[in-house]
PDB file of C-alpha atoms in Angstrom:
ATOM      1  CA  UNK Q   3      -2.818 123.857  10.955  1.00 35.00           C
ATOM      2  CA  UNK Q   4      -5.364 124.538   7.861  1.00 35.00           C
ATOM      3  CA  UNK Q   5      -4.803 127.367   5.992  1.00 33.00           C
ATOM      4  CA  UNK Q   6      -7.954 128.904   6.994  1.00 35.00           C
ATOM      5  CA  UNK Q   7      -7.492 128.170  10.566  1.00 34.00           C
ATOM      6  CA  UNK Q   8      -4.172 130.045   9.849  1.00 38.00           C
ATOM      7  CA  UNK Q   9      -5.255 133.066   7.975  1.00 35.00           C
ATOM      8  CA  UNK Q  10      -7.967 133.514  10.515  1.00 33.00           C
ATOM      9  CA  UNK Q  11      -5.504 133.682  13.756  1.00 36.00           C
ATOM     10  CA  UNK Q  12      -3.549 136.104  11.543  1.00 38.00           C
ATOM     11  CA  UNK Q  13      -6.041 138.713  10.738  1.00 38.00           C
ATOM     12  CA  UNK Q  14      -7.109 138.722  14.360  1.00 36.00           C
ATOM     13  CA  UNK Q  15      -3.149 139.248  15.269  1.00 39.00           C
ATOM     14  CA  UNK Q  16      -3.037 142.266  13.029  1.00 39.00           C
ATOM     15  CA  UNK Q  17      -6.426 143.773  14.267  1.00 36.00           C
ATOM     16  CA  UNK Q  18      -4.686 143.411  17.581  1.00 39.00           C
ATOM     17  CA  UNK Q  19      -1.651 145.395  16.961  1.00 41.00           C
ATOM     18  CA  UNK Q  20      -3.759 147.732  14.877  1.00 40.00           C
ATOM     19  CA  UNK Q  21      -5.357 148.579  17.727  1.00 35.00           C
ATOM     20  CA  UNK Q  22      -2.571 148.725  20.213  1.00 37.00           C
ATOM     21  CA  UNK Q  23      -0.636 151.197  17.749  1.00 37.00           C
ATOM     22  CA  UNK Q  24      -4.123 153.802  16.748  1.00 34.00           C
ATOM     23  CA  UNK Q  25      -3.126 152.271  12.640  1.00 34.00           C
ATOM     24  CA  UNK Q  26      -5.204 150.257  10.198  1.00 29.00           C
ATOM     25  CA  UNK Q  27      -4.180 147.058   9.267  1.00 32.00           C
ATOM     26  CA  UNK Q  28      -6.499 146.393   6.148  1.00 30.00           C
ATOM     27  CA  UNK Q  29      -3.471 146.879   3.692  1.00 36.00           C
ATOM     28  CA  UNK Q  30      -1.832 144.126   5.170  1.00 45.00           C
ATOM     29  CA  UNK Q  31      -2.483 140.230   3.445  1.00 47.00           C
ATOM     30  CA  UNK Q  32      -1.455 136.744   4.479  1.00 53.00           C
ATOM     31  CA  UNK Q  33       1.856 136.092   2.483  1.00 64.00           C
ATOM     32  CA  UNK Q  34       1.866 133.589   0.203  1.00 77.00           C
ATOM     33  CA  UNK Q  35       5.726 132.689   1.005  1.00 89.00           C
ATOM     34  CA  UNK Q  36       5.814 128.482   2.600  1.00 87.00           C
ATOM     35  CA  UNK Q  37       6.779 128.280   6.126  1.00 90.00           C
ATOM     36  CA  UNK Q  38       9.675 126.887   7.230  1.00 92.00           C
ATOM     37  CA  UNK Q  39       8.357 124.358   9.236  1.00 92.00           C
ATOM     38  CA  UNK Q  40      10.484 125.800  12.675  1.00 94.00           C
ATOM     39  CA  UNK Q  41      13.736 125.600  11.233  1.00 96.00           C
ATOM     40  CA  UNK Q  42      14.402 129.211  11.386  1.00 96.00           C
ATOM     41  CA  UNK Q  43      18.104 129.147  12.247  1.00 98.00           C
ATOM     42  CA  UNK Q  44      18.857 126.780   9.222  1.00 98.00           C
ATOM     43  CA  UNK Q  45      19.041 128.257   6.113  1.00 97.00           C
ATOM     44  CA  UNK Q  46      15.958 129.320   3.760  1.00 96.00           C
ATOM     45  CA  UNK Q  47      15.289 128.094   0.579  1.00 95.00           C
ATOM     46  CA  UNK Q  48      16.493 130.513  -1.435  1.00 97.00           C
ATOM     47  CA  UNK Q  49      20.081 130.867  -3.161  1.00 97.00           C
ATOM     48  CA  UNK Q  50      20.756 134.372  -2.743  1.00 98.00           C
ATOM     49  CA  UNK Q  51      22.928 137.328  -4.785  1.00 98.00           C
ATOM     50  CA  UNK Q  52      23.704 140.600  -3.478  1.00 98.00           C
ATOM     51  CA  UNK Q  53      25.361 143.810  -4.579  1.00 98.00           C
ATOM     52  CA  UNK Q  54      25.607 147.449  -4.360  1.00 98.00           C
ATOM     53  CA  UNK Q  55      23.490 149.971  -6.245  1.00 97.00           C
ATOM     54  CA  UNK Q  56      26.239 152.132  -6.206  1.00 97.00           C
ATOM     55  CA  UNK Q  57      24.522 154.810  -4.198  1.00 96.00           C
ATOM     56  CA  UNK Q  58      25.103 154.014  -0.606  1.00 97.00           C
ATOM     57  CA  UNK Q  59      23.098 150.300  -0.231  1.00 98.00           C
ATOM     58  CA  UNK Q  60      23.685 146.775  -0.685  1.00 98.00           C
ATOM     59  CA  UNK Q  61      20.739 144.558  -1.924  1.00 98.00           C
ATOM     60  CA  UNK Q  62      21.007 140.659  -0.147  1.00 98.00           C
ATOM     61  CA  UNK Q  63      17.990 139.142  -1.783  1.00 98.00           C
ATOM     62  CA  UNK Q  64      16.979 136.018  -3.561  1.00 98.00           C
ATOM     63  CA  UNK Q  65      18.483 134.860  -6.628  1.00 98.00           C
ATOM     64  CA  UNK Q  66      15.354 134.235  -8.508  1.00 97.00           C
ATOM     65  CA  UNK Q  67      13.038 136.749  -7.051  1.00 97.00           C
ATOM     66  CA  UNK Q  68       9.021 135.562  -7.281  1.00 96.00           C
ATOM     67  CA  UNK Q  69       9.951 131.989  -7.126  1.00 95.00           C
ATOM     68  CA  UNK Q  70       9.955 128.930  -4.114  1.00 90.00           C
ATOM     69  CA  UNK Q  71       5.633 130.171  -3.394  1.00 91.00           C
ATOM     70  CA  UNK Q  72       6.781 133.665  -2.978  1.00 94.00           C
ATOM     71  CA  UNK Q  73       5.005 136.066  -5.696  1.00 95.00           C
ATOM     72  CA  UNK Q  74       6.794 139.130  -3.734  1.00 97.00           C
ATOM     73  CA  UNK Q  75       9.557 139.780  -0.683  1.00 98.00           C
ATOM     74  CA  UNK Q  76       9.342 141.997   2.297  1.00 98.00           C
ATOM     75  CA  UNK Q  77      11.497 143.958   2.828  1.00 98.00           C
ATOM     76  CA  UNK Q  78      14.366 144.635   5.923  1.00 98.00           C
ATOM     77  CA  UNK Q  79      16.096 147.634   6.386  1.00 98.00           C
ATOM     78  CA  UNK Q  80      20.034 147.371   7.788  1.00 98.00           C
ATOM     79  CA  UNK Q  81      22.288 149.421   9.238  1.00 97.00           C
ATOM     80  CA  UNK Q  82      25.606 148.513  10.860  1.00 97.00           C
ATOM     81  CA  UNK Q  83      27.403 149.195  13.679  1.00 95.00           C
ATOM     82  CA  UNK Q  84      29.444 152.239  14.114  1.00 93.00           C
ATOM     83  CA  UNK Q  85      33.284 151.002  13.111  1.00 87.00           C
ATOM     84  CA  UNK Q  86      32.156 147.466  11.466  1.00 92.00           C
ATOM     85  CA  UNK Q  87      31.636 146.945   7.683  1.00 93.00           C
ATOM     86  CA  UNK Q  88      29.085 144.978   5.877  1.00 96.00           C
ATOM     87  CA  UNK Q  89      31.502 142.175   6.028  1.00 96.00           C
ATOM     88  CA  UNK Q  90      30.886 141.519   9.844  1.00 96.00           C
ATOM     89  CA  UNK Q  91      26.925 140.734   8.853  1.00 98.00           C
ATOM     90  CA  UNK Q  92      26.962 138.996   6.036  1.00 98.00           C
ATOM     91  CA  UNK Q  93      26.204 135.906   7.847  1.00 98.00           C
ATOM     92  CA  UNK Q  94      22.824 137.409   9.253  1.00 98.00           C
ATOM     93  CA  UNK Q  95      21.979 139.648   6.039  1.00 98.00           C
ATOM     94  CA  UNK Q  96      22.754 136.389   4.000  1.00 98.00           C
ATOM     95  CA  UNK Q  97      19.828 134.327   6.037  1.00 98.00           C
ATOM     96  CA  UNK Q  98      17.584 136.588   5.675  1.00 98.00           C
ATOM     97  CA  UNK Q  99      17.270 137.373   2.455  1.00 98.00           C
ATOM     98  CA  UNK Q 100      17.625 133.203   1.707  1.00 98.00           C
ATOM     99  CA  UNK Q 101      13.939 132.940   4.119  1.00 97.00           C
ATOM    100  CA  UNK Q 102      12.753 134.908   1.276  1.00 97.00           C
ATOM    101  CA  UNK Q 103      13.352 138.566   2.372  1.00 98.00           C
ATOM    102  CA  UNK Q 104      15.053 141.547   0.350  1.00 98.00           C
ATOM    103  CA  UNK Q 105      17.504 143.216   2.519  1.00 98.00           C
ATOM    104  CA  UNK Q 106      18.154 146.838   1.970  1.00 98.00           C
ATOM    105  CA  UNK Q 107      21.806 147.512   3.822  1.00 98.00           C
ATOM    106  CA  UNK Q 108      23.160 150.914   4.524  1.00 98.00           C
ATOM    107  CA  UNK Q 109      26.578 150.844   3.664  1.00 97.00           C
ATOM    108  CA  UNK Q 110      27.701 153.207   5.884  1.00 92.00           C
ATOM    109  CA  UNK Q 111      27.896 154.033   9.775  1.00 91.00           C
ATOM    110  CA  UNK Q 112      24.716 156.581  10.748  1.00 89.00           C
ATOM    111  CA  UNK Q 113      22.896 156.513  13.747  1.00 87.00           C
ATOM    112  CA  UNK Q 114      19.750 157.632  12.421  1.00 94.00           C
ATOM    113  CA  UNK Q 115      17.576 155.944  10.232  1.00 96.00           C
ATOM    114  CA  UNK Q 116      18.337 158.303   6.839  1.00 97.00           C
ATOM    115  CA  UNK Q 117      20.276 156.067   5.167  1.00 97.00           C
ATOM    116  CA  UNK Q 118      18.209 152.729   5.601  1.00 97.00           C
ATOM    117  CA  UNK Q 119      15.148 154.885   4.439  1.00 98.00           C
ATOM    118  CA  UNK Q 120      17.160 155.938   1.261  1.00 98.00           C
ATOM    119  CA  UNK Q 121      17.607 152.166   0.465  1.00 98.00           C
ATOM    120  CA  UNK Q 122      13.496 151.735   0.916  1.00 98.00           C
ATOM    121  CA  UNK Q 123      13.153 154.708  -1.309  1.00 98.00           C
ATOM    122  CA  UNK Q 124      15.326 152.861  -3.940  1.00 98.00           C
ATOM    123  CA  UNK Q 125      13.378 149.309  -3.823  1.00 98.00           C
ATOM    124  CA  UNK Q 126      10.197 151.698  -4.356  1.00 98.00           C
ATOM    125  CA  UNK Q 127      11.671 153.398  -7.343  1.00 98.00           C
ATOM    126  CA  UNK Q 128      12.332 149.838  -8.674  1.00 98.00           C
ATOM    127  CA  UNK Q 129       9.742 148.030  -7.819  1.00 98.00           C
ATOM    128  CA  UNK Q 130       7.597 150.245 -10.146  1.00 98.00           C
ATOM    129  CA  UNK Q 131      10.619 150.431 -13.093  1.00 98.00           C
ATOM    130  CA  UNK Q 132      10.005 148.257 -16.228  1.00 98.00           C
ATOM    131  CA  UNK Q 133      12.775 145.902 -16.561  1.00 97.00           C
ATOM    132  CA  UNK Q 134      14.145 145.935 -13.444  1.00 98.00           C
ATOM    133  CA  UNK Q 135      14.756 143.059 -11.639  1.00 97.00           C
ATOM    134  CA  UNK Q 136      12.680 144.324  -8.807  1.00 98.00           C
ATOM    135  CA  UNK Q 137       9.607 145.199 -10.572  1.00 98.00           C
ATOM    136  CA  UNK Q 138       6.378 143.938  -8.969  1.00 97.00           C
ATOM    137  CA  UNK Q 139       8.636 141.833  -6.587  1.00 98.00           C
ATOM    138  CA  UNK Q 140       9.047 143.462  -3.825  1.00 98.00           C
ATOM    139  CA  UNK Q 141       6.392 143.572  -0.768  1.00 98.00           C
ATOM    140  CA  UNK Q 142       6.297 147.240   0.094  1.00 98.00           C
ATOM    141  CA  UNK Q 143       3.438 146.992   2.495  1.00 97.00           C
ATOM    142  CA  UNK Q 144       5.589 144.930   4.783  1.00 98.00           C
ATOM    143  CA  UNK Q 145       8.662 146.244   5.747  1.00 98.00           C
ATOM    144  CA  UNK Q 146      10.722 145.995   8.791  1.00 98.00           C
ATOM    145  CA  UNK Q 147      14.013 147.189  10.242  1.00 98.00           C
ATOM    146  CA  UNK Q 148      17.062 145.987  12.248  1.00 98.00           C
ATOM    147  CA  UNK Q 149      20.941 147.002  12.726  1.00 98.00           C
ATOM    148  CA  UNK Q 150      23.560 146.254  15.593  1.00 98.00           C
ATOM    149  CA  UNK Q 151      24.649 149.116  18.044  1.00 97.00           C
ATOM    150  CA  UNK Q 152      25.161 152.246  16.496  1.00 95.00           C
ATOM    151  CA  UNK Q 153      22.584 150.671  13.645  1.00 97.00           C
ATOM    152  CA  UNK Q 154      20.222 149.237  16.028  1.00 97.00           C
ATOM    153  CA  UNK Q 155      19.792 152.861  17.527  1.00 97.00           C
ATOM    154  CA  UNK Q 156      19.206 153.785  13.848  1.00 97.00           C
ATOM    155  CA  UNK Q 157      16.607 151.225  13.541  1.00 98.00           C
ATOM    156  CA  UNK Q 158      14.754 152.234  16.027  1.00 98.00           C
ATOM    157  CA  UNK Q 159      14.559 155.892  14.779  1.00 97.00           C
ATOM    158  CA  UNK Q 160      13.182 154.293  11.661  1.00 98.00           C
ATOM    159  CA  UNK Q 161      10.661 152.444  13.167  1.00 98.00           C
ATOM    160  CA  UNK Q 162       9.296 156.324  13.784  1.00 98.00           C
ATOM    161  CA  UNK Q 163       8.240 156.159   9.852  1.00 98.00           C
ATOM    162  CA  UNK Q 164       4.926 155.673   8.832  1.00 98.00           C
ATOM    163  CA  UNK Q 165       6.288 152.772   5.983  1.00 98.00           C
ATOM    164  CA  UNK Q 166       8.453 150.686   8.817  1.00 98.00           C
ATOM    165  CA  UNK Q 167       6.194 148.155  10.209  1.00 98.00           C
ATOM    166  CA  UNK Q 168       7.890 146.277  12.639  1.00 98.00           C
ATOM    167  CA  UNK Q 169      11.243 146.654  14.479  1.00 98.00           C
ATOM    168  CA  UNK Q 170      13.959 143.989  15.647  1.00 98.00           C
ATOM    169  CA  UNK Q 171      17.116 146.146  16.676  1.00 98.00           C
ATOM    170  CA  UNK Q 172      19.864 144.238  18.238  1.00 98.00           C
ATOM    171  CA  UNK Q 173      22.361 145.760  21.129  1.00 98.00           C
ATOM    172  CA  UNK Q 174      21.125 148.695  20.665  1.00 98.00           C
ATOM    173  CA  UNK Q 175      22.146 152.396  21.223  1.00 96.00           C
ATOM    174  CA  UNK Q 176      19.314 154.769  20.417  1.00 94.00           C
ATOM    175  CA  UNK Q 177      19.256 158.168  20.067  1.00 93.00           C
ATOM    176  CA  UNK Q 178      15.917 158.137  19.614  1.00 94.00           C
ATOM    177  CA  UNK Q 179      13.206 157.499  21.909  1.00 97.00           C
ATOM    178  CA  UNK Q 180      10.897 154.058  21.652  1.00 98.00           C
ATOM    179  CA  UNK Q 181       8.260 156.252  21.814  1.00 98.00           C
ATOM    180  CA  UNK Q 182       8.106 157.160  18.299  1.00 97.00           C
ATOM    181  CA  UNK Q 183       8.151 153.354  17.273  1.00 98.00           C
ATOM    182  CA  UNK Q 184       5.181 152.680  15.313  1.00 98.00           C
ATOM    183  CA  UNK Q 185       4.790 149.168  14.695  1.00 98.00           C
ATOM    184  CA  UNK Q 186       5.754 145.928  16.739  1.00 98.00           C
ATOM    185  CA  UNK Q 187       9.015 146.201  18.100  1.00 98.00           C
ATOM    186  CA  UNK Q 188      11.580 143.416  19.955  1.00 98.00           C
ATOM    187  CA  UNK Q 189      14.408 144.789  21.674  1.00 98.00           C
ATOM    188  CA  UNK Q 190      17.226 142.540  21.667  1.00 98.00           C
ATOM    189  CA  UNK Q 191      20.327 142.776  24.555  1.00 98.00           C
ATOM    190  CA  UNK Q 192      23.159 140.735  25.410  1.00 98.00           C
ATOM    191  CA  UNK Q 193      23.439 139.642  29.657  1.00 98.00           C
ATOM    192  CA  UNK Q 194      27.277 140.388  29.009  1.00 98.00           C
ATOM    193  CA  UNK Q 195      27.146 143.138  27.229  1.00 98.00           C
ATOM    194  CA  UNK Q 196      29.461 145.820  28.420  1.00 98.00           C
ATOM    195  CA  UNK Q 197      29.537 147.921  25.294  1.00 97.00           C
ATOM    196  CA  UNK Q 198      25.926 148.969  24.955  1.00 98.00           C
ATOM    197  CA  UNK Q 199      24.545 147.970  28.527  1.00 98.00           C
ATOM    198  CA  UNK Q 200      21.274 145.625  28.977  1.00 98.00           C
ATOM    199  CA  UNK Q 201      19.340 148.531  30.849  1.00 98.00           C
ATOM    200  CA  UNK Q 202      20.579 150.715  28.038  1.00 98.00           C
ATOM    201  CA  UNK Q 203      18.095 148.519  25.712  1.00 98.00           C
ATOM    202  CA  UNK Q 204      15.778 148.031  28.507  1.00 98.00           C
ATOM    203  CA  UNK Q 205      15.285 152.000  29.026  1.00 98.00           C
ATOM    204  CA  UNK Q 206      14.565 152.330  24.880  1.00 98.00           C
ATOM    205  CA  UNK Q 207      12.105 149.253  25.218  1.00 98.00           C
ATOM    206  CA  UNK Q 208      10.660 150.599  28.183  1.00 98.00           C
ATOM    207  CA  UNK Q 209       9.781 153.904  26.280  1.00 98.00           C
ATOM    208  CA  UNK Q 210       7.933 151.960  23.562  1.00 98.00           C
ATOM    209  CA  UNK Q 211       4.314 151.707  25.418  1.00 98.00           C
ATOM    210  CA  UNK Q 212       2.555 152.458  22.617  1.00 98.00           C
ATOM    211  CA  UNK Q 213       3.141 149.144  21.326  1.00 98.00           C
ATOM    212  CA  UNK Q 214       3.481 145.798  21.473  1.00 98.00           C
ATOM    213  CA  UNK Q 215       7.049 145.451  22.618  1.00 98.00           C
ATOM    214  CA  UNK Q 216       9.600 143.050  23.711  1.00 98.00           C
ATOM    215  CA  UNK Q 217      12.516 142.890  25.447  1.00 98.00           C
ATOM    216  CA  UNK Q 218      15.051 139.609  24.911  1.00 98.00           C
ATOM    217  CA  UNK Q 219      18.565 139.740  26.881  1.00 98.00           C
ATOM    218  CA  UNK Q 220      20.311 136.907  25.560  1.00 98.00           C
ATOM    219  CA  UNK Q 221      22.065 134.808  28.303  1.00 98.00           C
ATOM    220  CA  UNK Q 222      25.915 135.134  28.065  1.00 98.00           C
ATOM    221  CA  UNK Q 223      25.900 137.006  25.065  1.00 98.00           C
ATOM    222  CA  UNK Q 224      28.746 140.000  24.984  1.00 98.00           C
ATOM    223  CA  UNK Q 225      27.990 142.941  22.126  1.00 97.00           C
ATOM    224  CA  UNK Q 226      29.182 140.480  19.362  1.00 97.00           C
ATOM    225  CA  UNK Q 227      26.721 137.396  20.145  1.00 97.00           C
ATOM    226  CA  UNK Q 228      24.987 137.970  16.529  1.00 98.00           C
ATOM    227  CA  UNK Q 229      25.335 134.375  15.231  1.00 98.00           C
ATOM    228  CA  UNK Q 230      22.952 132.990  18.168  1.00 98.00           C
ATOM    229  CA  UNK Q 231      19.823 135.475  17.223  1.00 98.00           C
ATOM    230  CA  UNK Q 232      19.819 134.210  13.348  1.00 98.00           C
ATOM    231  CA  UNK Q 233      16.745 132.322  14.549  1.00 98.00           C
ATOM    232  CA  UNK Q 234      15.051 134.791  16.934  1.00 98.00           C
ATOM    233  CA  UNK Q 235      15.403 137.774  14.093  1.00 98.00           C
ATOM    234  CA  UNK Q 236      13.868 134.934  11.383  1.00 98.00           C
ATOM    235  CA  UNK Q 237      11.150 134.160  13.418  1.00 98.00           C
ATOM    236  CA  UNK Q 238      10.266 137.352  14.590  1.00 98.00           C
ATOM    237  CA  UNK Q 239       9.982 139.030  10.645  1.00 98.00           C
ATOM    238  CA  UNK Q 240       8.599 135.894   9.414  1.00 97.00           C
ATOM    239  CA  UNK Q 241       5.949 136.261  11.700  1.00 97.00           C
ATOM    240  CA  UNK Q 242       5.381 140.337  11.215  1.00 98.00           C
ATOM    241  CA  UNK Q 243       6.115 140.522   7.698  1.00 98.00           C
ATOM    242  CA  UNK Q 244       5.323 136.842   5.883  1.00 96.00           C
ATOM    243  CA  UNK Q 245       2.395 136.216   8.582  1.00 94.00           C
ATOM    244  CA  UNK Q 246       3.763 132.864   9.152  1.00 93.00           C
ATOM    245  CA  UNK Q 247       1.816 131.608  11.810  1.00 93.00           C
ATOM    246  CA  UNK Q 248       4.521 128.894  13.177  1.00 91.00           C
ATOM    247  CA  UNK Q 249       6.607 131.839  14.819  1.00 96.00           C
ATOM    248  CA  UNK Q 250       4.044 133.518  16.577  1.00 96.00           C
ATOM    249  CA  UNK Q 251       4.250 130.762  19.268  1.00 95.00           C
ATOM    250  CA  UNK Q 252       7.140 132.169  20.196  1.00 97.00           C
ATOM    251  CA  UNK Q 253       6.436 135.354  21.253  1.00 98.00           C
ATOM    252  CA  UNK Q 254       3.347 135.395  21.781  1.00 98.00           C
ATOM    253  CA  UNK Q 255       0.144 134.047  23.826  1.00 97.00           C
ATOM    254  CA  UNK Q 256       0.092 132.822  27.490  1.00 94.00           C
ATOM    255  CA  UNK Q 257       2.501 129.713  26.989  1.00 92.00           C
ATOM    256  CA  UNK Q 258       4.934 131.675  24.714  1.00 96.00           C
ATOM    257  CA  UNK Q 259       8.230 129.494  23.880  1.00 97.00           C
ATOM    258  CA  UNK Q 260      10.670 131.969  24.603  1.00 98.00           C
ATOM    259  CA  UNK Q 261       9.094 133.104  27.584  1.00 97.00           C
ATOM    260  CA  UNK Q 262      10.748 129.970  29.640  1.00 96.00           C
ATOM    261  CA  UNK Q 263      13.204 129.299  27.940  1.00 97.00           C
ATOM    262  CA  UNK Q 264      16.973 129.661  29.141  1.00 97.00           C
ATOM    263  CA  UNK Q 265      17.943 131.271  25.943  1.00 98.00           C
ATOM    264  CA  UNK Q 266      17.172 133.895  27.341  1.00 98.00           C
ATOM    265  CA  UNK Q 267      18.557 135.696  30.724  1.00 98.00           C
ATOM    266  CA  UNK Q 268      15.273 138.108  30.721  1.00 98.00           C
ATOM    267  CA  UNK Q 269      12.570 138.049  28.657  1.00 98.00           C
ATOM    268  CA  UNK Q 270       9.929 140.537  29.115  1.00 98.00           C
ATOM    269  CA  UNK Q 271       6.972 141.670  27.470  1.00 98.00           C
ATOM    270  CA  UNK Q 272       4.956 144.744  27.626  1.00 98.00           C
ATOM    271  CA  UNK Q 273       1.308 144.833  28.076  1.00 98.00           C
ATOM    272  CA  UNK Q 274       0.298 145.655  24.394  1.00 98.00           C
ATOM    273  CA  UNK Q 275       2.564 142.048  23.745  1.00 98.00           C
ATOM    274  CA  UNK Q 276       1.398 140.321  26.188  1.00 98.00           C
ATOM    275  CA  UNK Q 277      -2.431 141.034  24.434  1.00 97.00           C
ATOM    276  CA  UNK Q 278      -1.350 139.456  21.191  1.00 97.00           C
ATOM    277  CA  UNK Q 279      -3.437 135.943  20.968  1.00 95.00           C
ATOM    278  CA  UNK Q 280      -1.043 133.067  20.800  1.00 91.00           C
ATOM    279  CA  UNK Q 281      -2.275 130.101  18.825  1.00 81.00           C
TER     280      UNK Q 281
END
């Protein structure tokens, strides 16, 4: 596909969710970080550091920040589940940030979306700080959020603010409503879960009407089956956040690839979703 030909599907994508969520999207631009040509299990390019500010977050980002075709990084918020650690995502928080992203990680337990927020507020305050690392680095205009369980509920209550774009909470147990999502949301529920039920997901994705939203139970997948949506969670920010246009056959339009595909136990889409153009 030409980069025109690219750019062009794009801006029609965003007008589409603009509309389907009552919110502008002229802020947003095509991202000038390379696809990945598919591969969005494998790891990025990116060598990637991380480490705490000291103040309640962990950073996972690239190494060398503005490199690889990237000039800045969107951002993903974190927040984990409600007895694990950091430790137990590393894995996922690791692959993300080496597809070119700059994860901001609560370090604690909350099921609300406070303390991801905080971490957003920090990337701000350094993306504008002479000699930071961060400065003029990070993508603030595209930011999404995810977490597992307890964090996944807290993702969704930060999809409610205004600077949370898009939404990709996994297991999750919300104590707030999908109605206050503002952005793009998928939904993500294992078939075996018996922790934090399937049609405990489906009833949060069924409250999100307002936009396009989608809901993926993964087939055989108990509360822990994290490893096997490394790809799905890639795709689905690479898409939202980098506008790369190789993901959004996935999800989206008529022939979508995930909507056959036996991945996936159910996977549903809502009407706003189901009016995003494939390619």
């Amino acid at each position: 596909m030409s980069r025109a030909i690219g750019t062009v599907l794009a801006a029609v994508t965003l007008l589409a969710v603009g509309s389907a969520t009552g919110t502008t999207a002229a802020g947003a631009t095509t991202s000038t970080c390379p696809s990945v040509d598919g591969k969005w299990a494998a790891p990025g390019p990116f060598a990637v550091s991380s480490a705490s500010n000291g103040r309640g977050t962990t950073v996972f980002r690239p190494t060398d920040l503005g490199t690889s075709g990237c000039t800045t990084h969107p951002v993903i918020l974190w927040n984990n589940g409600a007895r694990s650690g950091l430790d137990r995502y590393a894995p996922l928080l690791n692959h993300l940030a080496s597809h070119g992203f700059i994860v901001a990680a609560a370090e604690g337990n909350a099921g609300t979306g406070g303390p991801m927020l905080q971490g957003l507020d920090y990337l701000t305050t350094e993306n504008g700080r002479a000699g930071s690392a961060y400065q003029g680095k990070v993508d603030l205009a595209n930011v999404g959020a995810t977490g597992h369980s307890f964090g996944g509920g807290a993702a969704v209550d930060a999809g409610a603010d205004p600077r949370v774009d898009t939404i990709a909470p996994i297991y999750p147990l919300a104590f707030s409503s999908g109605s206050r999502v503002r952005g793009p949301a998928v939904f993500y529920a294992g078939q075996n879960d018996t922790i934090v039920s399937p049609s405990t997901v489906r009833r949060t994705y069924g409250q999100a009407t307002q936009v396009p939203a989608v809901y993926a139970e993964q087939r055989g997948a108990d509360h822990y089956g994290i490893p096997g949506l490394h790809g799905p969670i890639t795709a689905w920010f690479r898409f939202h956040l980098m506008r790369d246009e190789q993901a959004r056959s996935l999800y989206f339009g008529p022939d979508c690839g995930y909507c056959s595909s036996s991945y996936w136990s159910v996977f549903e889409r809502n009407p706003r979703a189901k009016a995003v153009p494939g390619l």
